[in-house]
Coordinates of C-alpha atoms and ligand atoms in Angstrom, one line a residue:
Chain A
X119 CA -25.7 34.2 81.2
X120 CA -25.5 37.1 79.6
X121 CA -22.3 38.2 77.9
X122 CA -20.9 41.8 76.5
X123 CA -17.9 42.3 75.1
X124 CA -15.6 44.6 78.1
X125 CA -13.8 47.6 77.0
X126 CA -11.8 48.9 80.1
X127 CA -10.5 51.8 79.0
X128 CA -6.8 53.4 79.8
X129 CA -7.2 54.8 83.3
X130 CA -8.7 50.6 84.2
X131 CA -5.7 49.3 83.5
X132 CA -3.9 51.3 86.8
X133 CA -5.3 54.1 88.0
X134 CA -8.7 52.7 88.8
X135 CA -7.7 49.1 88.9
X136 CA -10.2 48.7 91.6
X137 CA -12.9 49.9 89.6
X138 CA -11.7 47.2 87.3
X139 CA -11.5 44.6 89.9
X140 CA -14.7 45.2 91.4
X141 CA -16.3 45.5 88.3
X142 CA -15.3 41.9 87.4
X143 CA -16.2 40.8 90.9
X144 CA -19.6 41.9 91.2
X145 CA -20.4 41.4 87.3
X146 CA -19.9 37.5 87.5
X147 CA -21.8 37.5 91.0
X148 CA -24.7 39.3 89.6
X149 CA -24.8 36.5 86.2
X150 CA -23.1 38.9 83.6
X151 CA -20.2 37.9 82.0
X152 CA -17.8 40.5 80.7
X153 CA -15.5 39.1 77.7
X154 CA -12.6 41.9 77.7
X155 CA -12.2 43.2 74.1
X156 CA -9.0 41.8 72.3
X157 CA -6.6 44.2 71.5
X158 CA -8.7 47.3 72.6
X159 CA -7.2 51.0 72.1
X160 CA -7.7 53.8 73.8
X161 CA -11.0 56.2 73.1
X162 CA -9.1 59.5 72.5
X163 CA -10.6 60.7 75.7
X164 CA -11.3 65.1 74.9
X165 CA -7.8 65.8 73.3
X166 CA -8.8 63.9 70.6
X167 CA -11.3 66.0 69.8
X168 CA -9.5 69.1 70.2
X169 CA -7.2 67.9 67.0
X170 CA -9.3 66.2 64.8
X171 CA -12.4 65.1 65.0
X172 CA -12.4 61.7 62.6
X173 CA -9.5 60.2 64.3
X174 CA -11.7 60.3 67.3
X175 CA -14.0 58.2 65.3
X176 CA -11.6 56.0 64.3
X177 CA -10.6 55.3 67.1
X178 CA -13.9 54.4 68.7
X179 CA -14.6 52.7 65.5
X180 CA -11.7 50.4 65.8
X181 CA -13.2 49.2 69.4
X182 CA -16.5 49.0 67.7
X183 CA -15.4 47.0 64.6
X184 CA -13.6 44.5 67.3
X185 CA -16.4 44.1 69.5
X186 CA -18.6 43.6 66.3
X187 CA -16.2 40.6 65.2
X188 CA -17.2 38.8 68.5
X189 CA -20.9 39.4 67.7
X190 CA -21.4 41.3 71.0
X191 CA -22.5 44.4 72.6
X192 CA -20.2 47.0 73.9
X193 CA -19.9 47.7 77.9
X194 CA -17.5 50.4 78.8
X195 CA -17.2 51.4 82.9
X196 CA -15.5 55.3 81.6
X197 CA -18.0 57.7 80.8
X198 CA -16.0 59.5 78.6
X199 CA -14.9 55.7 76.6
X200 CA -18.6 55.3 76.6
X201 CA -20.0 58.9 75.3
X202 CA -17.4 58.4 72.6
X203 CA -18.4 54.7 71.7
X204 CA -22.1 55.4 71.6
X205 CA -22.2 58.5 69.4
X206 CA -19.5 56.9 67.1
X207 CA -21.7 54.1 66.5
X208 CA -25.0 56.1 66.3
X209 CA -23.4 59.3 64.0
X210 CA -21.5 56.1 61.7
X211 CA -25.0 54.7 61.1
X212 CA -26.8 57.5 60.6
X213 CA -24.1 58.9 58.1
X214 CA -23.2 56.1 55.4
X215 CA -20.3 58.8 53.6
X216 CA -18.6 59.0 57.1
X217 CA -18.7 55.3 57.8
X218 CA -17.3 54.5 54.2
X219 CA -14.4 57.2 55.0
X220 CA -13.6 55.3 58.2
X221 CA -14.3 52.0 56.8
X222 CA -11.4 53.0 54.6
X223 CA -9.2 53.4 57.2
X224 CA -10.1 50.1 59.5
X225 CA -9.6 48.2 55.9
X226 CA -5.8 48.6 57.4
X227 CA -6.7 46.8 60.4
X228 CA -8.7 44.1 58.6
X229 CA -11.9 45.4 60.3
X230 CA -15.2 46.9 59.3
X231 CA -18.1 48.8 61.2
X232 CA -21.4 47.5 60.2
X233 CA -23.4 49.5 63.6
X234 CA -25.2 45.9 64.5
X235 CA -24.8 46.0 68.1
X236 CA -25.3 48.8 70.8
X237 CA -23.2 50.7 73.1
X238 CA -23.7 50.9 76.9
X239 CA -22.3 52.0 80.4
X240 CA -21.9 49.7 83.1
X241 CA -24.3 51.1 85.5
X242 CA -26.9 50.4 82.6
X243 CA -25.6 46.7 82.8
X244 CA -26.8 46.5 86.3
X245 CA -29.9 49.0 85.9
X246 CA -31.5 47.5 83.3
X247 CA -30.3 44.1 82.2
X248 CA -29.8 42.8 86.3
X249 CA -31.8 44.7 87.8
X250 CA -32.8 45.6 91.1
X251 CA -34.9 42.9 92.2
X252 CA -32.4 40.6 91.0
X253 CA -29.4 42.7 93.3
X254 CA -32.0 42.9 95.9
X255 CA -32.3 39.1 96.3
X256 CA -28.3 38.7 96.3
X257 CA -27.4 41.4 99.1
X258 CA -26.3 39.6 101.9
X259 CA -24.5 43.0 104.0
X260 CA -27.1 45.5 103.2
X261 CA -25.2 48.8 103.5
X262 CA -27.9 50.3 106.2
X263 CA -27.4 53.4 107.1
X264 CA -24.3 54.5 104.8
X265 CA -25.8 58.2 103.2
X266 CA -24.8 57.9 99.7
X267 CA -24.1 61.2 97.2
X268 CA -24.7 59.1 93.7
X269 CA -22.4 61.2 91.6
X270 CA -23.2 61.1 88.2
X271 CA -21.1 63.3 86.7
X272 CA -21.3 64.6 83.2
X273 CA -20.9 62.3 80.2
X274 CA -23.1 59.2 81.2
X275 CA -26.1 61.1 80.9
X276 CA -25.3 64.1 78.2
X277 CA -24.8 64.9 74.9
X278 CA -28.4 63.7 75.4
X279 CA -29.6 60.3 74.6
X280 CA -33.2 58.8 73.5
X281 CA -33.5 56.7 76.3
X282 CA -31.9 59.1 78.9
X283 CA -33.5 61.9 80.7
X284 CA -30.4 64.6 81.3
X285 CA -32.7 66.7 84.1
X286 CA -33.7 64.0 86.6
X287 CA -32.4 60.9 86.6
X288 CA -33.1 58.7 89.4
X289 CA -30.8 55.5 88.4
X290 CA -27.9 56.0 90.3
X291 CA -30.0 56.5 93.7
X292 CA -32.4 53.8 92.7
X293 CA -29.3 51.2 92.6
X294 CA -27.7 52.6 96.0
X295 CA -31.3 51.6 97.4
X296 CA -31.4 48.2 96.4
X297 CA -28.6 47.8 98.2
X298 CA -29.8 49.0 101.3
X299 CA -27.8 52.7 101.2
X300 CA -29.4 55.7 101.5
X301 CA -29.0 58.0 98.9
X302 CA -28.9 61.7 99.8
X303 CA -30.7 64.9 98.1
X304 CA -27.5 66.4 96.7
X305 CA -27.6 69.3 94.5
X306 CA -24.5 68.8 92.1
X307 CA -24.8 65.6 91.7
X308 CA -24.8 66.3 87.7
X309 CA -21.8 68.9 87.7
X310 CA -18.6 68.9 86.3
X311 CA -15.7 67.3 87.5
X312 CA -13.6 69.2 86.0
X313 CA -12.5 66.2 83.9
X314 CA -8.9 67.6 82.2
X315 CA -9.1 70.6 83.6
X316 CA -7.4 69.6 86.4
X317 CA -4.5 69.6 84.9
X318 CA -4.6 72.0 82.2
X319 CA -6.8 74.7 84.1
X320 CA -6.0 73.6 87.8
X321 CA -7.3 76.8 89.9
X322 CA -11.0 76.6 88.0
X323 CA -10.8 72.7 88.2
X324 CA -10.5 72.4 91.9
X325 CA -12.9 75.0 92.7
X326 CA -15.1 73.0 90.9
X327 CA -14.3 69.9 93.1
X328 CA -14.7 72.2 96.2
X329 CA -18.5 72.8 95.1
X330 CA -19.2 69.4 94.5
X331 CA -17.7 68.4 98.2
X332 CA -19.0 70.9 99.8
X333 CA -22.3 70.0 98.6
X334 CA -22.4 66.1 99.4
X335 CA -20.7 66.7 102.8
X336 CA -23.0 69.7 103.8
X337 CA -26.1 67.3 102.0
X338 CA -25.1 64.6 105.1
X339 CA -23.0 62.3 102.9
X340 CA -21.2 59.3 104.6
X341 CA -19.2 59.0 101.1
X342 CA -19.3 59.7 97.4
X343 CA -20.3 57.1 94.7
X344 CA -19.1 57.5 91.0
X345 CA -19.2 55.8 88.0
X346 CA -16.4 56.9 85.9
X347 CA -12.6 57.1 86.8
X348 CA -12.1 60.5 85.9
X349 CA -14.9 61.3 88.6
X350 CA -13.2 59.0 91.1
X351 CA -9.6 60.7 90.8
X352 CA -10.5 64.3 90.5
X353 CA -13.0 64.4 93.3
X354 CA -10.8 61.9 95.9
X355 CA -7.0 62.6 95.1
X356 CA -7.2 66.4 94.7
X357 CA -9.3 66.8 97.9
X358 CA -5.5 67.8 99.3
X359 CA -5.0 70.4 97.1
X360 CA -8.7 71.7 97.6
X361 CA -8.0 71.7 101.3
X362 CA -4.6 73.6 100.5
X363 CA -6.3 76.4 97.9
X364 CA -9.4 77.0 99.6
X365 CA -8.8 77.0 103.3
X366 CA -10.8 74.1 103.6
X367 CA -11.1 70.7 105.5
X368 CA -12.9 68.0 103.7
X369 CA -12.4 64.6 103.6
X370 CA -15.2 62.5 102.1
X371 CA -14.0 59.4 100.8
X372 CA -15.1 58.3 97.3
X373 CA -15.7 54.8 95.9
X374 CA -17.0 53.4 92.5
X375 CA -20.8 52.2 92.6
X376 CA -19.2 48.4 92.0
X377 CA -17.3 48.2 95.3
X378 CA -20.1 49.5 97.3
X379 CA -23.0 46.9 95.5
X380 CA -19.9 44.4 95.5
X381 CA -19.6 45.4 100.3
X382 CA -23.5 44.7 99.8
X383 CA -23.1 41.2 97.9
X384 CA -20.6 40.2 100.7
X385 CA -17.7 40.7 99.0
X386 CA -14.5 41.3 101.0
X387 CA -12.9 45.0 100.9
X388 CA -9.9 43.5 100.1
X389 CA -10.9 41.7 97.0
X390 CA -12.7 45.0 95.7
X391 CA -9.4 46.4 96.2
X392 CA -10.7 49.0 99.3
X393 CA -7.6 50.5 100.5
X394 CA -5.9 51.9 97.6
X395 CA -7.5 55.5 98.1
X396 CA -6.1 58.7 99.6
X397 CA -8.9 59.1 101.4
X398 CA -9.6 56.5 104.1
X399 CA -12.9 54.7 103.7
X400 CA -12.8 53.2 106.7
X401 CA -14.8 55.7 109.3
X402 CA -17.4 55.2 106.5
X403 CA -17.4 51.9 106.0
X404 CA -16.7 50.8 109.8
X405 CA -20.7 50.6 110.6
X406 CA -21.8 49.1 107.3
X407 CA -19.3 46.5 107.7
X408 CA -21.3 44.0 109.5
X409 CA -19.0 40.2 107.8
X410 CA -16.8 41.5 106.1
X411 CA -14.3 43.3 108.3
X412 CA -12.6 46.6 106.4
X413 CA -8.6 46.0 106.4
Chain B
X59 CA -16.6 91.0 48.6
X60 CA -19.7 89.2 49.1
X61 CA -18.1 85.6 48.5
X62 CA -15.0 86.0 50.9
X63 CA -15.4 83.2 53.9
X64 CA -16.4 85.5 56.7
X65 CA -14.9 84.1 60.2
X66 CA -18.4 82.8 61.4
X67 CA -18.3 81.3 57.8
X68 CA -15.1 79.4 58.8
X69 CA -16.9 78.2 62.4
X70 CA -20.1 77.2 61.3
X71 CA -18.1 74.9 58.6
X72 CA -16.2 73.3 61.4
X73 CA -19.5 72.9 62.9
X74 CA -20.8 71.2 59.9
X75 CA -21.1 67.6 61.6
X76 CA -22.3 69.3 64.7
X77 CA -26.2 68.1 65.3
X78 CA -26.9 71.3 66.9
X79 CA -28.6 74.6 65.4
X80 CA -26.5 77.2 63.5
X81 CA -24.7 79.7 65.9
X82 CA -27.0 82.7 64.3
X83 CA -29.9 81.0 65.6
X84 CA -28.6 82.1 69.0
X85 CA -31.3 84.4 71.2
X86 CA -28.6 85.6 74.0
X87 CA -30.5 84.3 76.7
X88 CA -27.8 83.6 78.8
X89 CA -28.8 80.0 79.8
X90 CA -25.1 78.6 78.9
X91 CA -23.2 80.8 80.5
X92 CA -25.3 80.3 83.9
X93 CA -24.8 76.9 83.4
X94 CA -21.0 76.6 82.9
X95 CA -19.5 75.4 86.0
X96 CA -16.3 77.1 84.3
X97 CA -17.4 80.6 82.8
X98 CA -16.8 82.4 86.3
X99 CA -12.8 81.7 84.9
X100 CA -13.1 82.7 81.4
X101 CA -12.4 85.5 79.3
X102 CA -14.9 85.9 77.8
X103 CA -18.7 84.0 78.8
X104 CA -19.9 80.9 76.2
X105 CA -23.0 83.3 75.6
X106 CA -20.6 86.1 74.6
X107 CA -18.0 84.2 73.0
X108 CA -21.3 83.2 70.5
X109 CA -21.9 86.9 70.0
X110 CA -18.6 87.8 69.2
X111 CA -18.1 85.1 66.5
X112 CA -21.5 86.6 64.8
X113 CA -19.9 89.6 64.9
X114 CA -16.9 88.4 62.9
X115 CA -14.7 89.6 65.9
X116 CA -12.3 87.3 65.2
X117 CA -8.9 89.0 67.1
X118 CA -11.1 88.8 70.0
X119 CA -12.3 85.4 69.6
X120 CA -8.7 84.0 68.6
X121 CA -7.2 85.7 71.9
X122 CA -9.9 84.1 73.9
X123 CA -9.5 81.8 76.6
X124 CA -12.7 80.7 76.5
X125 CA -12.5 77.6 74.9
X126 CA -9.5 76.5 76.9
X127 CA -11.9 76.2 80.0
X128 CA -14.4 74.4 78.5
X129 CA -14.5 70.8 80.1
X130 CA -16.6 69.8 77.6
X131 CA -19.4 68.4 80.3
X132 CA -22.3 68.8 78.0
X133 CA -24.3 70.9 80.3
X134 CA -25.1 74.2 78.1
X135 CA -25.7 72.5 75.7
X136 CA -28.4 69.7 77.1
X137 CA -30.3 73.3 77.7
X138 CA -29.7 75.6 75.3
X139 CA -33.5 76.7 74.0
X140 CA -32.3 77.1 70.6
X141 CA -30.4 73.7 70.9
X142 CA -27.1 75.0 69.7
X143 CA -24.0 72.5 70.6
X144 CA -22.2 74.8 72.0
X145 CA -20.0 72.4 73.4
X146 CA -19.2 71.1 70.0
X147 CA -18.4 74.8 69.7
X148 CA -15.9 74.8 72.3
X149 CA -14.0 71.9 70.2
X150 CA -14.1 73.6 67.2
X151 CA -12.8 76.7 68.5
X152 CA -9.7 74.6 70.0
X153 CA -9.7 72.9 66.5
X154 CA -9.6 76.5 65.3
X155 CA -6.4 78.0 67.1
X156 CA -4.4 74.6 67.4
X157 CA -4.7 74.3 63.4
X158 CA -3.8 78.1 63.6
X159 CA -1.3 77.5 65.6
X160 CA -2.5 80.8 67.5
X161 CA -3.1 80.4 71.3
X162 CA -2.9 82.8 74.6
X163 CA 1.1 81.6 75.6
X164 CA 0.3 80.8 78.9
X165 CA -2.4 77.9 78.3
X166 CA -1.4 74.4 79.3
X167 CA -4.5 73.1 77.1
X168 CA -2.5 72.9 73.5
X169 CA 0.1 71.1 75.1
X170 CA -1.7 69.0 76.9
X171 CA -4.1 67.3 73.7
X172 CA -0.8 67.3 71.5
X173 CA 0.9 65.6 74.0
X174 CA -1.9 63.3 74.4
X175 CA -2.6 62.5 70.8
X176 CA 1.1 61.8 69.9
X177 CA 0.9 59.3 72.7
X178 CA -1.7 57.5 71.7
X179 CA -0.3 57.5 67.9
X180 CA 2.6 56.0 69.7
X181 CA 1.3 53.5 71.2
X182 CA -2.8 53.2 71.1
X183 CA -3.0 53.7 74.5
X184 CA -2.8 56.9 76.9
X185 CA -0.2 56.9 79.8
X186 CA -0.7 59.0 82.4
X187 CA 3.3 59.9 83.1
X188 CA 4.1 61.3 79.7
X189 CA 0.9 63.3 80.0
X190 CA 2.6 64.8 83.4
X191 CA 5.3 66.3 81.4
X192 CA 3.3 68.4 79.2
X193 CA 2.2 70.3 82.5
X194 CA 4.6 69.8 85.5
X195 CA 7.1 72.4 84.1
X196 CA 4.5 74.9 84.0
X197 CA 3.6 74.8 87.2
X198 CA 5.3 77.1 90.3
X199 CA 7.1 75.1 92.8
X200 CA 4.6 75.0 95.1
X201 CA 2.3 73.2 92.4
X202 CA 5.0 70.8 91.5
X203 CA 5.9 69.5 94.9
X204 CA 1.6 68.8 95.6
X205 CA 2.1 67.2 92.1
X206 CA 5.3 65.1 92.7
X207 CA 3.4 64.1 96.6
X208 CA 0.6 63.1 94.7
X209 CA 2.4 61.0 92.2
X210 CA 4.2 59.7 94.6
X211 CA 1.5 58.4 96.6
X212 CA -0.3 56.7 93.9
X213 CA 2.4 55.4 92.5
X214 CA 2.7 53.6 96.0
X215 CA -0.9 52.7 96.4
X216 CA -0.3 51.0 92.9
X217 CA -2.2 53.2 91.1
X218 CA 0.0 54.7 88.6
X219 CA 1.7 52.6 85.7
X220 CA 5.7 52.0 86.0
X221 CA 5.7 51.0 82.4
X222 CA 3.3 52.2 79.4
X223 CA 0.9 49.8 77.7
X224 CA 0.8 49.3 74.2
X225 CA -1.7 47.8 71.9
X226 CA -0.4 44.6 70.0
X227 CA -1.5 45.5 66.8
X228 CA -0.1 48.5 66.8
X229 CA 1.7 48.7 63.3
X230 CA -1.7 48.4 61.5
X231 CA -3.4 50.7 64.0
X232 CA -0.8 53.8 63.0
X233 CA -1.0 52.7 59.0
X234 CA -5.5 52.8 59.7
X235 CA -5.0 56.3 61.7
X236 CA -2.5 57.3 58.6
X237 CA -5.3 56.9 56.5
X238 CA -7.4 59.3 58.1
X239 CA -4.5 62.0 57.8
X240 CA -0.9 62.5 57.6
X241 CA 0.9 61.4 60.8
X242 CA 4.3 62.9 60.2
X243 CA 3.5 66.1 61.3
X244 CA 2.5 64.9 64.5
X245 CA 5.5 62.2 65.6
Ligands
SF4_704 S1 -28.2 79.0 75.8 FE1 -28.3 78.8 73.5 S2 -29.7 80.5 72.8 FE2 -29.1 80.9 75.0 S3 -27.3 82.3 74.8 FE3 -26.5 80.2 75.0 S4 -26.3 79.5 72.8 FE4 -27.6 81.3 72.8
SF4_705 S1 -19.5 72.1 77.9 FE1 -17.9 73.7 78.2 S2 -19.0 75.6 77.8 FE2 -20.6 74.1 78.1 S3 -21.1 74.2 80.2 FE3 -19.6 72.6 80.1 S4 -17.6 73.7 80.5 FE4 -19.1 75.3 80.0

């Protein structure tokens, strides 16, 4: 079985608690075991960034330095935890004066960043190390007919990687496929979400989720598939507001990637924590539900 | 004259970790700005806001809201032809004005990361009700009641925290983060 070391991220620990939940759910269904990080801290998100720019690697250097004592590789479900873990690690080893600076400061913490392991996102867990034959051969409730917009958002795929293409990924819609959705042609699926905006810039943020919905739902989307918490909040919990700036009517429900391959696996809503959005799921989910009865 | 630090001087040191091109490498094509999902609500466009700091216009670019809108998705820069980061710009320029204390009164932005950095000096992890109060009162009442519904309906579908977390080592975290830079001026 392979094993990663788990770092949840802030916005796991409540807010997206079902991303959480489901994560772990399908995870150990699928043969990958997740070993949460001891003592994690938080990734400094953007604001971090905005002050100073080597705390931000400290503090991804700290969760690096940790997951480095356990001798394992680092798994984060938040793409912004996970575009700040990965370039930490790869700018600290590419740049021996700024690891020795930060080295300095994790000497306080008893730890050291040597950059011997490697960063990755969650859906690359079930991308590339399960893969989809592997899902394929577990689905049990194949979500058949459920139209799919795989959201990727932004900071999964860009700044850009070596072994990510930031123009055309297929990933996302390749892994609704395998279990047995159909993912939709849908325009902005690599748009903003607004991220922090929403609450620091609200009118331009949720005129940026009003583009994004209005493409999926006018693409023929059932629902909305993401893979980042951020995503998940700002496109499902602000659709209110949307309706109540732009004049509008949407309601699209949106749920991570985990809980819809963990529906496919035959695992029950309940226990992938379906029901704690603001949007119902359950006109959605009612045909694709086939065993496993939505509460 | 000739060795005073000009204001692009000042930027493209900030930018001096950045992997992308120099800013003067820039061929005003336009290809950021028609990519920002945000520019249609900025001052001034990420392709002008480039121009201006070659110019030196540095009133201008200080009185900008520019960089206040960015939400740093990536996307201009992923396709800028000249591969310039522009939006590693974007955080340098709020590095810029929150260092220089000198921001457009009305942004929420400032706030907002100070907030969020003191709580996570505080405590190692973020927490989404103290971030609320570095915006709520800024908002009209309309705003705030959405705000307070929305809260309040999280809060009861168990998604928002009734207590913040804390890391456990969280004594040698501030004295490693201490090392990096002073933290009195931020507690
Ligand atoms: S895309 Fe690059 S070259 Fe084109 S205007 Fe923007 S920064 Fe300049
Ligand atoms: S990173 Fe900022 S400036 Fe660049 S496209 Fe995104 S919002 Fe616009």
């Amino acid at each position: 079985m392979k094993k990663y070391a788990y770092f949840p991220g802030c916005s796991l620990e409540k807010m997206a608690l079902s991303y959480h939940v489901s994560t772990m759910e399908t995870t150990s269904r699928l043969g990958v075991e997740l070993q949460e990080l001891e003592d994690w801290n938080c990734c400094g998100a953007t604001a971090y960034f905005h002050i100073d720019e080597l705390l931000a690697y400290t503090l991804s250097a700290r969760n690096l330095a940790l997951a480095e004592k356990e001798n394992l590789d680092l798994v984060a479900p938040c793409a912004a935890c996970y575009k700040n873990s990965y370039f930490t690690n790869e700018y600290l080893k590419e740049d021996p004066d700024l690891a020795e600076h930060i080295n300095f400061a994790l000497e306080e913490d008893n730890l050291k960043f040597s950059g011997n392991i490697s960063v990755h996102h969650l859906i690359e867990i079930f991308v590339n190390d399960i893969g989809f034959e592997e899902i394929k051969s577990k689905v049990t409730n194949p979500l058949e007919g459920l139209k799919v917009a795989a959201y990727y958002g932004c900071q999964i795929l860009r700044p850009k990687k070596e072994h990510l293409t930031v123009e055309e990924p297929v990933f996302f819609e390749e892994l609704m496929k395998s279990i047995g959705a159909t993912p939709i042609d849908f325009a902005e699926r690599l748009r903003c979400c607004s991220a922090a905006l929403i609450i620091t810039n609200r009118h331009a943020a949720l005129s940026m989720v009003r583009n994004i919905l209005h493409n999926a739902i006018s693409s023929g989307a059932d629902i909305i598939a993401t893979a980042c918490p951020m995503c998940q909040v700002n496109l499902e919990c602000y659709q209110k507001q949307v309706n109540q700036e732009f004049g509008t009517d949407y309601s699209i429900p949106v749920l991570y990637f985990t809980q819809l391959v963990g529906l496919a696996l035959g695992i029950s809503p309940k226990q992938l924590r379906i029901g704690s959005e603001l949007v119902s799921t359950t006109p959605a989910l009612s045909f694709a539900k086939r065993g496993s009865p939505n509460p | 004259m000739a060795d005073e630090l000009t204001f692009s001087d000042e930027i493209a040191n900030l930018l001096h970790a950045s992997h992308g091109n120099p800013l003067n490498t820039c061929i005003q094509c336009g290809t950021c700005s028609g990519t920002c999902p945000s520019a249609p609500f900025m001052k001034h466009s990420p392709r002008r806001i480039i121009a201006m700091i070659n110019a030196d216009m540095k009133e201008d670019v200080v009185n900008s809201n520019t960089y206040w809108f960015c939400a740093s998705c990536f996307h201009c820069t992923v396709r800028c032809p000249r591969e310039i980061d522009i939006a590693e710009l974007m955080y340098a320029l709020k590095r810029y004005s929150m260092w220089n204390q000198q921001y457009q009164e009305d942004l929420i932005g400032p706030t907002f990361s100070e907030t969020f950095v003191k709580t996570i000096f505080g405590s190692g992890r973020s927490y989404e009700p103290v971030l609320a109060t570095s915006y709520l009162f800024s908002f009209g009442v309309p705003e705030f009641i959405q705000e307070a519904q929305t809260a309040t309906t999280l809060m009861l579908k168990g998604r928002l925290p009734v207590l913040p977390a804390r890391i456990k080592g969280l004594k040698n975290f501030r004295r490693m983060l201490g090392r990096i830079i002073p933290i009195g001026g931020l507690e």
